[in-house]
Short mmCIF file of C-alpha atoms in Angstrom, two decimals:
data_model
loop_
_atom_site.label_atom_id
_atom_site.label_comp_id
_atom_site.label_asym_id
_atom_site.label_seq_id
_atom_site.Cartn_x
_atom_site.Cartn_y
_atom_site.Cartn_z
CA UNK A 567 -61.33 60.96 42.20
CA UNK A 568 -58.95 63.60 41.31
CA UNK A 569 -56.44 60.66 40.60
CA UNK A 570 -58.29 59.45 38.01
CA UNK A 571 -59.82 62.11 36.19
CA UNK A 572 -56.08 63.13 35.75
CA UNK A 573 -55.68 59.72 34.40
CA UNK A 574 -57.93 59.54 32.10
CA UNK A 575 -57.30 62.82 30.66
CA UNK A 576 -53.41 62.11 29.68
CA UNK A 577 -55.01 59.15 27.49
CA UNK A 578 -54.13 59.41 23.09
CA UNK A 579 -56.83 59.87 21.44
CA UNK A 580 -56.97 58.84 17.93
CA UNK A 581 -58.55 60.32 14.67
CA UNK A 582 -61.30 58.46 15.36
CA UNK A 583 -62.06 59.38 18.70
CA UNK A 584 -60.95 55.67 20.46
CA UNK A 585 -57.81 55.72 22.45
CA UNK A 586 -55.41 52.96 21.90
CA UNK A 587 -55.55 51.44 25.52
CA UNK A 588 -59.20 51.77 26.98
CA UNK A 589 -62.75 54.02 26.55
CA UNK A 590 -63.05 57.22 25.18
CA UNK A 591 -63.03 60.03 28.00
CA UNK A 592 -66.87 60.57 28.57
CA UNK A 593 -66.83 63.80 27.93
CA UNK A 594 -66.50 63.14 24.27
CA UNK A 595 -69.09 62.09 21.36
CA UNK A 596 -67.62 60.57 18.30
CA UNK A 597 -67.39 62.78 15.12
CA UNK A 598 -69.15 60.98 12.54
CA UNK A 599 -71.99 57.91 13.08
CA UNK A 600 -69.43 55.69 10.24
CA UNK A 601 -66.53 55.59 13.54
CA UNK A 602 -67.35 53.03 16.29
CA UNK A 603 -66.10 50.42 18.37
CA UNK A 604 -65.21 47.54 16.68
CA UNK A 605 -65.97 44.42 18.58
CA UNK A 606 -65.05 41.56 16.61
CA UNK A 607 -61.77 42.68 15.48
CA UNK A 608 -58.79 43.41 17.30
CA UNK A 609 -57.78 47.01 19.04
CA UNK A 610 -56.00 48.76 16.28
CA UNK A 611 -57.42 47.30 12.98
CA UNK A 612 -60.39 48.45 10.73
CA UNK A 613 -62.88 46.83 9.76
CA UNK A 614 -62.67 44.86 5.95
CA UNK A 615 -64.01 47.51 3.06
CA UNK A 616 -64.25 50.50 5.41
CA UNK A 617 -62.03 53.50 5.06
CA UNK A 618 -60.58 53.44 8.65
CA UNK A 619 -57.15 52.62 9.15
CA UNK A 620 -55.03 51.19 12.02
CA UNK A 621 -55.18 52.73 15.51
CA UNK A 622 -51.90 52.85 16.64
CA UNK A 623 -48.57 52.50 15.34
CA UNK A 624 -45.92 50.52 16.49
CA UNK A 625 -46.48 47.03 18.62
CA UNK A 626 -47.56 43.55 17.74
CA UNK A 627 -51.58 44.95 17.66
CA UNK A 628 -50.66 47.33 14.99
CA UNK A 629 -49.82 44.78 12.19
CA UNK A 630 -51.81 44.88 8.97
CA UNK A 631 -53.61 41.95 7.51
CA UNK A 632 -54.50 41.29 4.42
CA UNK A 633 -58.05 40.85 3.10
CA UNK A 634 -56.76 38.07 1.39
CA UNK A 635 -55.69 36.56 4.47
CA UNK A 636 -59.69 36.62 5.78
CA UNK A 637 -61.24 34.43 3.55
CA UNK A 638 -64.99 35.55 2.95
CA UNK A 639 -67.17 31.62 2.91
CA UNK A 640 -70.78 30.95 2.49
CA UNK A 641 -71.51 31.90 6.40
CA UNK A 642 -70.03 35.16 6.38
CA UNK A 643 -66.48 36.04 7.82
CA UNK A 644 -63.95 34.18 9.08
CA UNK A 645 -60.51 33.29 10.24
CA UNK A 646 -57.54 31.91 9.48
CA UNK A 647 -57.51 27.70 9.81
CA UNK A 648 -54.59 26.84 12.34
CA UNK A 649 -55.19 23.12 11.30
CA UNK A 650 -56.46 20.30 13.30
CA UNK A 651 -55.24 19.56 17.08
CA UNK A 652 -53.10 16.24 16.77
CA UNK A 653 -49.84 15.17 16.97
CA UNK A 654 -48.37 16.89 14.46
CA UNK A 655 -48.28 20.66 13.30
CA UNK A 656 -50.13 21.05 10.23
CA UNK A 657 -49.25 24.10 8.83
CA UNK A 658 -45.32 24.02 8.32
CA UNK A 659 -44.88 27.74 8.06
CA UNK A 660 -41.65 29.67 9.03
CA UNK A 661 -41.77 29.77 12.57
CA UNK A 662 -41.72 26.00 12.18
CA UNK A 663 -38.74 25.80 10.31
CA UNK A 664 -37.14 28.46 12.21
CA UNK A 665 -37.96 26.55 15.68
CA UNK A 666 -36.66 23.34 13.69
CA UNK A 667 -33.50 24.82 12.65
CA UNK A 668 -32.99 25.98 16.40
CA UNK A 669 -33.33 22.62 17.73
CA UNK A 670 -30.89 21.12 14.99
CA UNK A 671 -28.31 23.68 15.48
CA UNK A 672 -28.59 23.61 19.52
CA UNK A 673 -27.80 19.90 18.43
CA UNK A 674 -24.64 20.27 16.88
CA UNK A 675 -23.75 22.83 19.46
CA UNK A 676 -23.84 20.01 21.83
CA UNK A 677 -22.01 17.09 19.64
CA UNK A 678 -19.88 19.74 18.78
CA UNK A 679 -19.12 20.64 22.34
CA UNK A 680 -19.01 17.12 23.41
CA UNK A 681 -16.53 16.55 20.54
CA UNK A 682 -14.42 19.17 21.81
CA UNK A 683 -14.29 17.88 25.22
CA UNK A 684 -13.40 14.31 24.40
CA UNK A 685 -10.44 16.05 22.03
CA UNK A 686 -9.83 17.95 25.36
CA UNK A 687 -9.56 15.06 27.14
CA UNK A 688 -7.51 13.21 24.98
CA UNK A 689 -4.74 15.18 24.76
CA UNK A 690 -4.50 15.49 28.28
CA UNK A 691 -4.38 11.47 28.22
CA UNK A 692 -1.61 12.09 25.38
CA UNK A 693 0.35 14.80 27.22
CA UNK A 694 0.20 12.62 30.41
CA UNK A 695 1.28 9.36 28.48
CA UNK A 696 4.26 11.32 27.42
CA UNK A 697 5.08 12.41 30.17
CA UNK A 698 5.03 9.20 31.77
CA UNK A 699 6.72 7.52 29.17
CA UNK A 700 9.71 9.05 29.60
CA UNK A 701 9.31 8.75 33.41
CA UNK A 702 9.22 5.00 32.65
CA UNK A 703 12.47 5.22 30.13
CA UNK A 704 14.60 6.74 33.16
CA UNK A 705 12.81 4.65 35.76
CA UNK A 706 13.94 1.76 33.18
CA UNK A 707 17.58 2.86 33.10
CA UNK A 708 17.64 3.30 37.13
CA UNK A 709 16.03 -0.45 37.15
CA UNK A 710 18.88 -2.09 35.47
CA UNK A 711 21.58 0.17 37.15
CA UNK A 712 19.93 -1.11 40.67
CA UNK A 713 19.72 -4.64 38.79
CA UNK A 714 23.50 -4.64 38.48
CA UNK A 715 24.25 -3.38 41.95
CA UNK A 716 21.74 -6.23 43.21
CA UNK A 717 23.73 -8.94 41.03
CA UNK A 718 26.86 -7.63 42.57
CA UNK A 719 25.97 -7.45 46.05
CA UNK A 720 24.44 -11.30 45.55
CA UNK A 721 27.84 -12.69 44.55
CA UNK A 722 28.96 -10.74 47.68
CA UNK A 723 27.04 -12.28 49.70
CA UNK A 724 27.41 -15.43 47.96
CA UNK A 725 30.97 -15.12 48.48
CA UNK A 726 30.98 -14.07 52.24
CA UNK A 727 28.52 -17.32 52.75
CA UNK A 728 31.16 -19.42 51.03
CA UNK A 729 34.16 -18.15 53.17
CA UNK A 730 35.80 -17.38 49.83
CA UNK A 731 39.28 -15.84 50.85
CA UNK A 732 40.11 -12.06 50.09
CA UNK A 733 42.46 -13.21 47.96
CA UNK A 734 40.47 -15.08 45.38
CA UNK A 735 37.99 -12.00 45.38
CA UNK A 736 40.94 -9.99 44.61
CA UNK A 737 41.56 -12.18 42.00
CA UNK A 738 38.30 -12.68 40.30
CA UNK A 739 37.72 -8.45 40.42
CA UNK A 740 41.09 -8.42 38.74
CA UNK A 741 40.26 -10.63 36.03
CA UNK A 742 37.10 -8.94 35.49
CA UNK A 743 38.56 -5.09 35.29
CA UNK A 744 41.25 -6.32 32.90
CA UNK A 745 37.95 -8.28 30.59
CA UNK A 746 36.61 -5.01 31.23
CA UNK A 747 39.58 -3.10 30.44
CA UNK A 748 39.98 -4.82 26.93
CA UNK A 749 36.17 -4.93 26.15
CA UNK A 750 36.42 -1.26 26.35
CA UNK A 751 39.52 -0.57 24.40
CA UNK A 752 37.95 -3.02 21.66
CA UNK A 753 34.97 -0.58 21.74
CA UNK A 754 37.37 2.23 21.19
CA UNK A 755 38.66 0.84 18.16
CA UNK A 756 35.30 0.04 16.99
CA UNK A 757 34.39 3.33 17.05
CA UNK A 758 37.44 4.45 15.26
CA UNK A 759 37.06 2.46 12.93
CA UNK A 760 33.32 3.43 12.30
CA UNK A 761 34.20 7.07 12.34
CA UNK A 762 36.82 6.49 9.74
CA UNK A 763 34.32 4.04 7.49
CA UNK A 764 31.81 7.12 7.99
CA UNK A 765 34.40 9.81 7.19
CA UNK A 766 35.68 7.37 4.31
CA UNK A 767 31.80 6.92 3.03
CA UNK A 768 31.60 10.95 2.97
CA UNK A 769 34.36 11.24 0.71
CA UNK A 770 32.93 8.80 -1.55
CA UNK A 771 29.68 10.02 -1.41
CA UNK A 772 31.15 13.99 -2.15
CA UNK A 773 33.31 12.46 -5.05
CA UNK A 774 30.04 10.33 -6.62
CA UNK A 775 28.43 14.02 -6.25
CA UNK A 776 31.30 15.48 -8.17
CA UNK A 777 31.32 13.20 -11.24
CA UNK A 778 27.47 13.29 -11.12
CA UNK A 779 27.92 17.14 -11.84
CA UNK A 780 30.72 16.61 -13.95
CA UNK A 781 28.89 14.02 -16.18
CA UNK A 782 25.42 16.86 -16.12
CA UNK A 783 28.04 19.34 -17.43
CA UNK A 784 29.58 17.19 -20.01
CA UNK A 785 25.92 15.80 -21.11
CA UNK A 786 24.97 20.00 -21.36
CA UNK A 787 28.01 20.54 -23.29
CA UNK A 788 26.96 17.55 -25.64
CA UNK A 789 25.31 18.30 -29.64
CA UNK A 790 21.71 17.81 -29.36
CA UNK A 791 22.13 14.76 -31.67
CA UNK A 792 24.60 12.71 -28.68
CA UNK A 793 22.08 14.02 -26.16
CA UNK A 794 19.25 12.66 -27.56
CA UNK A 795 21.49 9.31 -28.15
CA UNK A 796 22.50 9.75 -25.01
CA UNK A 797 18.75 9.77 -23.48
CA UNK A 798 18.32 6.69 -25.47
CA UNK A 799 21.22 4.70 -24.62
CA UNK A 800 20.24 5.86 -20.59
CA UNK A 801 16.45 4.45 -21.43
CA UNK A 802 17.52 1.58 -22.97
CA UNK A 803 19.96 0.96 -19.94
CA UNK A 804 17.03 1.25 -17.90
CA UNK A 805 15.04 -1.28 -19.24
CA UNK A 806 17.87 -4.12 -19.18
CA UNK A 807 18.72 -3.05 -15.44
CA UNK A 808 14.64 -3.77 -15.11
CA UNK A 809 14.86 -6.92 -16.86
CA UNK A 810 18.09 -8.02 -14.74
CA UNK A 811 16.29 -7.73 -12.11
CA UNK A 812 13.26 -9.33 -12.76
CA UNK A 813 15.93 -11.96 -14.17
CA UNK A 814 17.64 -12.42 -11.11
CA UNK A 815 14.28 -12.93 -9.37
CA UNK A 816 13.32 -15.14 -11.39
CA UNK A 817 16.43 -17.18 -11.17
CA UNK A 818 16.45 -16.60 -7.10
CA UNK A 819 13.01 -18.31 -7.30
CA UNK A 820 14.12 -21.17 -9.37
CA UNK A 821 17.25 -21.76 -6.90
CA UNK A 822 14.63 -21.51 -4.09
CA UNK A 823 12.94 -24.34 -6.07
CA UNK A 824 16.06 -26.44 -7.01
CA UNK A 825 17.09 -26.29 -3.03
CA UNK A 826 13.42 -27.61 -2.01
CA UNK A 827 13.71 -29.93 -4.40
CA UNK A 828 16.89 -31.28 -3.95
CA UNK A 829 15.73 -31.63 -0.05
CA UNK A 830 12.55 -33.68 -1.01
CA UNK A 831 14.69 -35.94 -3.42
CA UNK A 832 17.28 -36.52 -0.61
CA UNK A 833 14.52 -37.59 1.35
CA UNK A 834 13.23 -40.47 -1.15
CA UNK A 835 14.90 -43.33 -2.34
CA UNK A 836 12.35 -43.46 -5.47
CA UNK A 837 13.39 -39.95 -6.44
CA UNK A 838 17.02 -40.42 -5.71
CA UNK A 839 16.65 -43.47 -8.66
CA UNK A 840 14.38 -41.49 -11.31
CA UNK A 841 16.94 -38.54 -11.24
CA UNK A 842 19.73 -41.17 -11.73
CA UNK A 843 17.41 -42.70 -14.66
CA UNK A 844 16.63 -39.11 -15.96
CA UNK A 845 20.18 -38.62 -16.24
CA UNK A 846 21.21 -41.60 -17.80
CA UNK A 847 18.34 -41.21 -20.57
CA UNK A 848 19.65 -37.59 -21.02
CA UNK A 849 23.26 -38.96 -21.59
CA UNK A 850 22.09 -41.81 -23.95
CA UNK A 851 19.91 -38.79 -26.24
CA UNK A 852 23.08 -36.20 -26.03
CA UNK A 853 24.93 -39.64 -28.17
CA UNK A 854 22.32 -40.43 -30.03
CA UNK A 855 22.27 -37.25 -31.18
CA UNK A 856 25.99 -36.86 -31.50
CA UNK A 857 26.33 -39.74 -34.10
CA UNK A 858 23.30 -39.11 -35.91
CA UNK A 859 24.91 -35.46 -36.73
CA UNK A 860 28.05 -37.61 -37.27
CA UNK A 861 26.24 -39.66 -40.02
CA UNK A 862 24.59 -37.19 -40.99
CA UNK A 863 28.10 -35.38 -41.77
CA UNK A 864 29.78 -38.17 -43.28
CA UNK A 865 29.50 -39.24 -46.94
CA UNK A 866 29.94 -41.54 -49.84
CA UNK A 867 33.81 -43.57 -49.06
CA UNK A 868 34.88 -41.52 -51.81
CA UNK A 869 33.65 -38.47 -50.53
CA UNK A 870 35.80 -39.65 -47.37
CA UNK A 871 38.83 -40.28 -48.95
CA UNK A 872 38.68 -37.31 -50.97
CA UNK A 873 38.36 -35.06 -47.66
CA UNK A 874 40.83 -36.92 -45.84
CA UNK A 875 43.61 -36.62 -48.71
CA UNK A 876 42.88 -32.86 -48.71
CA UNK A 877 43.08 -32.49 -44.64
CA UNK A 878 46.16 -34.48 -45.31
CA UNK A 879 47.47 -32.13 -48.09
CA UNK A 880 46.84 -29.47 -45.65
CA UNK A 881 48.30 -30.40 -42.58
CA UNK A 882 51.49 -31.19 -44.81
CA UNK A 883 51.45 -27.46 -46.24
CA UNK A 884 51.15 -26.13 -42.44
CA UNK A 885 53.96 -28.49 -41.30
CA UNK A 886 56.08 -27.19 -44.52
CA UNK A 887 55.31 -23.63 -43.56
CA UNK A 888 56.19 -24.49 -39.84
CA UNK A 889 59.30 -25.58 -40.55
CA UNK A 890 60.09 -22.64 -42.65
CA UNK A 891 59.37 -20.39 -40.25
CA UNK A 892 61.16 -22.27 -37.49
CA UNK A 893 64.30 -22.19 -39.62
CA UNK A 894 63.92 -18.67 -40.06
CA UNK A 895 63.74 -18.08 -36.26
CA UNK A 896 66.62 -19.82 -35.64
CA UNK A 897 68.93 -17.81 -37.86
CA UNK A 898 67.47 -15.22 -36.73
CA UNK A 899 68.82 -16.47 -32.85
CA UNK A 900 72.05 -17.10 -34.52
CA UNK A 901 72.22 -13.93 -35.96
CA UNK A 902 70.93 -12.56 -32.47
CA UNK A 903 72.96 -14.24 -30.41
CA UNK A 904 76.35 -13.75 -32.66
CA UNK A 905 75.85 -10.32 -32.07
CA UNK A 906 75.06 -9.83 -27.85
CA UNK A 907 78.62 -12.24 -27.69
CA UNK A 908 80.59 -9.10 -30.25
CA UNK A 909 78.56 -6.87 -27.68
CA UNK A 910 79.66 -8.43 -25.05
CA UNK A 911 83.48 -8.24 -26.17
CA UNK A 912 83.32 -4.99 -27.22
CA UNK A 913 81.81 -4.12 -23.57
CA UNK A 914 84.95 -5.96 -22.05
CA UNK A 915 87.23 -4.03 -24.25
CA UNK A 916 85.70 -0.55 -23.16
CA UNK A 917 85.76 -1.85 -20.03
CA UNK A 918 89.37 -2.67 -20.20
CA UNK A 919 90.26 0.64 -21.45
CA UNK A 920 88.03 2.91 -19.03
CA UNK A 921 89.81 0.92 -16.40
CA UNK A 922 93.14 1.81 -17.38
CA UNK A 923 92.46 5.15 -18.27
CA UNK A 924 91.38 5.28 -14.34
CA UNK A 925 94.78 3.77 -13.35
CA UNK A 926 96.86 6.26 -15.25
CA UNK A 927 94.65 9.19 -13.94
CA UNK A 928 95.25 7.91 -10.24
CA UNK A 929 98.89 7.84 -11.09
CA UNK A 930 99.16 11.51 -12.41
CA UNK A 931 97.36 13.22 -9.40
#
């Protein structure tokens, strides 16, 4: 009894005389006749239009409501419509959304952890490949080392089943170390000579470098006016370096063309004869047109005899002139060679006399 009476008496009491947990202490009488027990509402609120406040403070009982969240109908008081019981939620409020948004993003949590395990995964599978790979390039190696040995312990064998001599074995390994012995020193040289292309190639390539810069400095150094010509002449080259090419596929096409033709006509007798035909009517057209320009060139007989008396006339003048001038060029080898024989003399003479000015020097020492 004690036990309780000491409970009850360490109960809040409120303003209004109603404790915030369970019944007022019975020793007390409420204050005012306007203060009682609500029993239709919950612990903690007032009633609609009265003048009490909340209960308590703190805690999911102490939350206000609205009056406008109580709609007031024809049969008095009532709550709030939570919608019909179905399938489906009615009222989409927030906590419906928010429970939504938890789902979808406890979703993607999961893909998203899924993804990352399969990406996981596969680069294990990648790192492992690797790894392996390279297993299998050494293991690949060892294979055709041991293949070797195996092909050389088979002709062994071979041999010793054979009763080949020593001597002929001695002879074959002979011949092979000296094919050996010369493949390899070929291979030496190859790789001489590929060093020295590369070096060579280098040099070239440092030298292009060098009149590239030299031709940037010379094109800097240039008047604006033979730059801008410059640009242009470099454009234009452009463009006919584009259409030689397109040219020269062009013209690879039609030899591509000619070749498969050419086959197909080699194969068939009719073709062979229409190309000879085509030919033939070409040649006959190339004179027909010859000696119709040749008629069409020639005139009246007068006309003709006029222009062949004045070719005439002409070719006499060049002959006359011809003539002249070969006359003149031979006096002038005359006159040429008149003088290399006095040359000639006069180098005897000075020959002569150096000669005996040696003898008479010889003579005095």
């Amino acid at each position: 009894m004690a036990s309780n009476h000491k409970a009850s008496a360490s109960r809040p009491v409120s303003r209004g005389g109603i404790g915030l947990t369970g019944r007022p202490p019975s020793g007390m009488r409420p204050l005012s006749g306007n203060n009682r027990v609500a029993t239709g509402l919950p612990p903690g609120t007032a009633r609609p239009g009265s003048r009490g406040g909340p209960l308590g403070t703190g805690g999911v009982l102490s939350s206000q409501i609205k009056v406008a969240d109580r709609p007031v109908t024809q049969q008095g008081l009532s709550g709030m419509k939570t919608g019909m019981k179905g399938p489906q939620r009615q009222i989409l409020d927030k906590s419906y959304y928010l429970g939504l948004l938890r789902s979808k993003i406890s979703e993607l949590t999961t893909e998203i952890n899924k993804l990352q395990k399969e990406i996981e995964m596969h680069n294990q599978e990648n790192s492992v490949y690797l790894s392996y790979e390279k297993r299998a390039e050494t293991l690949a190696v060892e294979i055709k080392e041991f293949q070797g040995q195996l092909a050389d312990y088979n002709m062994l064998v071979d041999k010793l089943n054979t009763n080949t001599e020593m001597e002929e074995v001695m002879n074959d390994y002979n011949m092979l170390k000296a094919q050996n012995d010369r493949e390899t020193q070929s291979m030496d040289i190859i790789f001489t000579e590929r060093q020295a292309k590369e070096k060579q190639i280098r040099s070239v390539e440092e030298e292009v470098e060098q009149e590239k810069q030299a031709a940037d400095g010379i094109i800097r150094n240039m008047s604006p006016e033979k730059q801008v010509k410059y640009i242009e002449m470099k454009t234009t080259n452009e463009k006919l370096l584009q259409e030689l090419d397109t040219l020269q596929q062009q013209l690879d096409s039609l030899n591509m063309k000619k070749e498969s033709m050419e086959t197909e006509i080699a194969h068939s007798q009719v073709k062979q004869e229409a190309v000879l035909l085509h030919e033939k009517l070409y040649e006959l057209e190339s004179h027909r047109d010859q000696m119709i320009a040749e008629d069409k060139s020639m005139g009246s007989p007068m006309e003709e005899r006029e222009r062949l008396l004045k070719q005439v006339k002409e070719d006499n003048q060049e002959i006359a002139s011809m003539e002249r001038q070969l006359t003149d060029i031979k006096e002038k080898t005359n006159q040429f060679t008149e003088e290399i024989r006095q040359l000639d003399m006069d180098l005897e003479e000075h020959q002569e006399y150096t000669t005996l000015l040696l003898l008479i020097v010889i003579m005095l020492y």
